[in-house]
Coordinates of N, CA and C in Angstrom, one line a residue:
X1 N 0.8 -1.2 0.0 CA 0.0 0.0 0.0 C 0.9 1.2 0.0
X2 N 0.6 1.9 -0.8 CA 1.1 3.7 -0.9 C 0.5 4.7 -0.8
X3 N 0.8 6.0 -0.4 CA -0.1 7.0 -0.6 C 0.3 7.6 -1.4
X4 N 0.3 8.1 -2.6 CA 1.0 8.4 -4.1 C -0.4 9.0 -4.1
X5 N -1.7 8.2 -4.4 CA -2.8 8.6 -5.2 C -3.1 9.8 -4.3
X6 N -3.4 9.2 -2.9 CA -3.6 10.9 -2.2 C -2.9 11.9 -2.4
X7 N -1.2 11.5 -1.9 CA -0.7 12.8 -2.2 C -0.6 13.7 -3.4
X8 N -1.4 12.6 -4.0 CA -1.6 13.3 -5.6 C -2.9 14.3 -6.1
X9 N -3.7 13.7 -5.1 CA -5.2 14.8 -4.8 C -4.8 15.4 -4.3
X10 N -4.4 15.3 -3.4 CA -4.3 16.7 -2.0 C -3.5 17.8 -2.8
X11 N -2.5 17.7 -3.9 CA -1.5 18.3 -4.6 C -2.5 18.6 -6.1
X12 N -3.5 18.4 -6.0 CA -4.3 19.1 -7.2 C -3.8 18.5 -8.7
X13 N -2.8 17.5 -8.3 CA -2.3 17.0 -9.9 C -3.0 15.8 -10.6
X14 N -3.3 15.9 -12.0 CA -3.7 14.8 -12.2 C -2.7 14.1 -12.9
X15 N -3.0 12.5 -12.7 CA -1.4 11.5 -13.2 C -1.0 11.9 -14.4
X16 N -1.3 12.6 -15.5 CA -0.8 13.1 -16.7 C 0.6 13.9 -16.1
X17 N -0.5 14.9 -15.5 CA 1.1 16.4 -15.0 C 2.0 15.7 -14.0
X18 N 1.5 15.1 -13.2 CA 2.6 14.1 -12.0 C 3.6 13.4 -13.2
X19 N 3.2 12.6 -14.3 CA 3.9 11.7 -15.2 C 4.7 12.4 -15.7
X20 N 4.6 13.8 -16.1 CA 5.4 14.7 -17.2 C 6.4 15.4 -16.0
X21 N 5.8 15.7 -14.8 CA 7.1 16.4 -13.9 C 8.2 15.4 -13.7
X22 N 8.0 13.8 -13.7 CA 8.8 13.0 -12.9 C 9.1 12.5 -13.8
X23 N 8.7 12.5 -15.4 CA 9.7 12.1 -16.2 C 9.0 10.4 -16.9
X24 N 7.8 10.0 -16.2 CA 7.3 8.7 -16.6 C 6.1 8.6 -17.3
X25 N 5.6 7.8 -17.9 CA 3.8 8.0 -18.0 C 3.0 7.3 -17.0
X26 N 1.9 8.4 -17.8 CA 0.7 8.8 -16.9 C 0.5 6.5 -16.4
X27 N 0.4 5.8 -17.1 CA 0.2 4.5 -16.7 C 1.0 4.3 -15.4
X28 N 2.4 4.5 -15.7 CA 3.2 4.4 -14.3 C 2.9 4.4 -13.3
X29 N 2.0 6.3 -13.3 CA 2.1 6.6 -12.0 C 0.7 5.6 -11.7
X30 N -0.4 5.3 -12.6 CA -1.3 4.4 -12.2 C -0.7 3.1 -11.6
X31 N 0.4 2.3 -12.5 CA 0.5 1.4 -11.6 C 0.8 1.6 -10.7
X32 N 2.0 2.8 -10.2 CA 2.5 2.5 -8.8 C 1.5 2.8 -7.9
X33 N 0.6 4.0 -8.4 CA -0.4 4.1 -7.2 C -1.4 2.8 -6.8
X34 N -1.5 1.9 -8.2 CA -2.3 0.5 -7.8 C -1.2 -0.4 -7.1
X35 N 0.3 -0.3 -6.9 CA 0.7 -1.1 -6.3 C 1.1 -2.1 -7.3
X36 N 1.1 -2.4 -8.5 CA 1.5 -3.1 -9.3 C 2.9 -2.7 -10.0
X37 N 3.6 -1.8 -9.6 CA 4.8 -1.6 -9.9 C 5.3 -0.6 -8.8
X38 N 6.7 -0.8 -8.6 CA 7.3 -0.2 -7.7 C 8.1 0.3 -8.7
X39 N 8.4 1.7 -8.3 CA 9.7 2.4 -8.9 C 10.9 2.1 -8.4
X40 N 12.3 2.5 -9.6 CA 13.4 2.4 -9.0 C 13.9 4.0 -7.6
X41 N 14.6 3.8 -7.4 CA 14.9 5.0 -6.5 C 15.1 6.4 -7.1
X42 N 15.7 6.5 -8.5 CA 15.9 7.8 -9.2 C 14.0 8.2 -9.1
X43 N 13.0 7.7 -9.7 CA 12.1 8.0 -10.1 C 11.1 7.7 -8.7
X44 N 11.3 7.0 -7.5 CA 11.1 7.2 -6.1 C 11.5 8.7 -5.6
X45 N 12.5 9.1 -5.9 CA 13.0 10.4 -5.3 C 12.2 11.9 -6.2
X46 N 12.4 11.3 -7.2 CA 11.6 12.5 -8.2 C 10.0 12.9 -7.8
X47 N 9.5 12.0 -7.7 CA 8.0 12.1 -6.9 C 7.7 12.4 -5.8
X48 N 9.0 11.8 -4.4 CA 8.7 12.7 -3.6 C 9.0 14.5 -3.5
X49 N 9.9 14.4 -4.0 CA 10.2 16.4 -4.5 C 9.3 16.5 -5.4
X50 N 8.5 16.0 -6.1 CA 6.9 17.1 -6.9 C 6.2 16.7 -5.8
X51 N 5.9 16.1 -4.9 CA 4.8 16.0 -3.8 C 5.3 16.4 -2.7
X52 N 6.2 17.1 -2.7 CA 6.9 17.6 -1.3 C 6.7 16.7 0.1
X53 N 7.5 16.0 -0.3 CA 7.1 14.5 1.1 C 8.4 13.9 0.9
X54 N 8.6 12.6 1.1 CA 9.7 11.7 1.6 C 9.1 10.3 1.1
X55 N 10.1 10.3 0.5 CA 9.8 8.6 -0.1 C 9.4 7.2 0.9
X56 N 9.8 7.6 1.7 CA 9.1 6.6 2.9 C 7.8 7.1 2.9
X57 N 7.5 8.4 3.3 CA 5.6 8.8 3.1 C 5.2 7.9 2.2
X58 N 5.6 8.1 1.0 CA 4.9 7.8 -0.9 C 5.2 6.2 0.1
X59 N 5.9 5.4 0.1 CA 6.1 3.6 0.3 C 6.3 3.1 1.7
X60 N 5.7 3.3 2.1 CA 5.9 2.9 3.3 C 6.0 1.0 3.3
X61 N 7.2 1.1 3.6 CA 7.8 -0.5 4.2 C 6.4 -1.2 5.3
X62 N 6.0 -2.5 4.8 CA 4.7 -3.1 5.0 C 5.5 -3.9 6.5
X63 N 4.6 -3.7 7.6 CA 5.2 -4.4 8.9 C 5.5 -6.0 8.6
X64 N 6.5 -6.8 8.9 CA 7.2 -8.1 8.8 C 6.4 -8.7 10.0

């Protein structure tokens, strides 16, 4: 589970403009917000700087 899709409401962006700031398409950011793909760390880091948060916020590590 991520919060990508919220912080992506709350930030007024829709996955087109989030996809074009961070460099991926708009599908991407659907999958990762479905959880069906995980980014690598360059494009982890790029999204939290357009969502002003921390990559831990956007992924938070699932309890073991």
């Amino acid at each position: 589970m991520n919060t990508l899709h919220d912080m992506r409401q709350k930030r007024g962006l829709s996955a087109a403009a989030l996809a074009t700031e961070v460099g991926v398409s708009r599908q991407t950011i659907y999958a990762m917000e479905a959880g069906s793909y995980v980014p690598n760390t360059i494009v982890a880091r790029k999204l939290s700087r357009a969502l002003g948060t921390t990559v831990e916020t956007l992924f938070p590590l699932e309890a073991e």
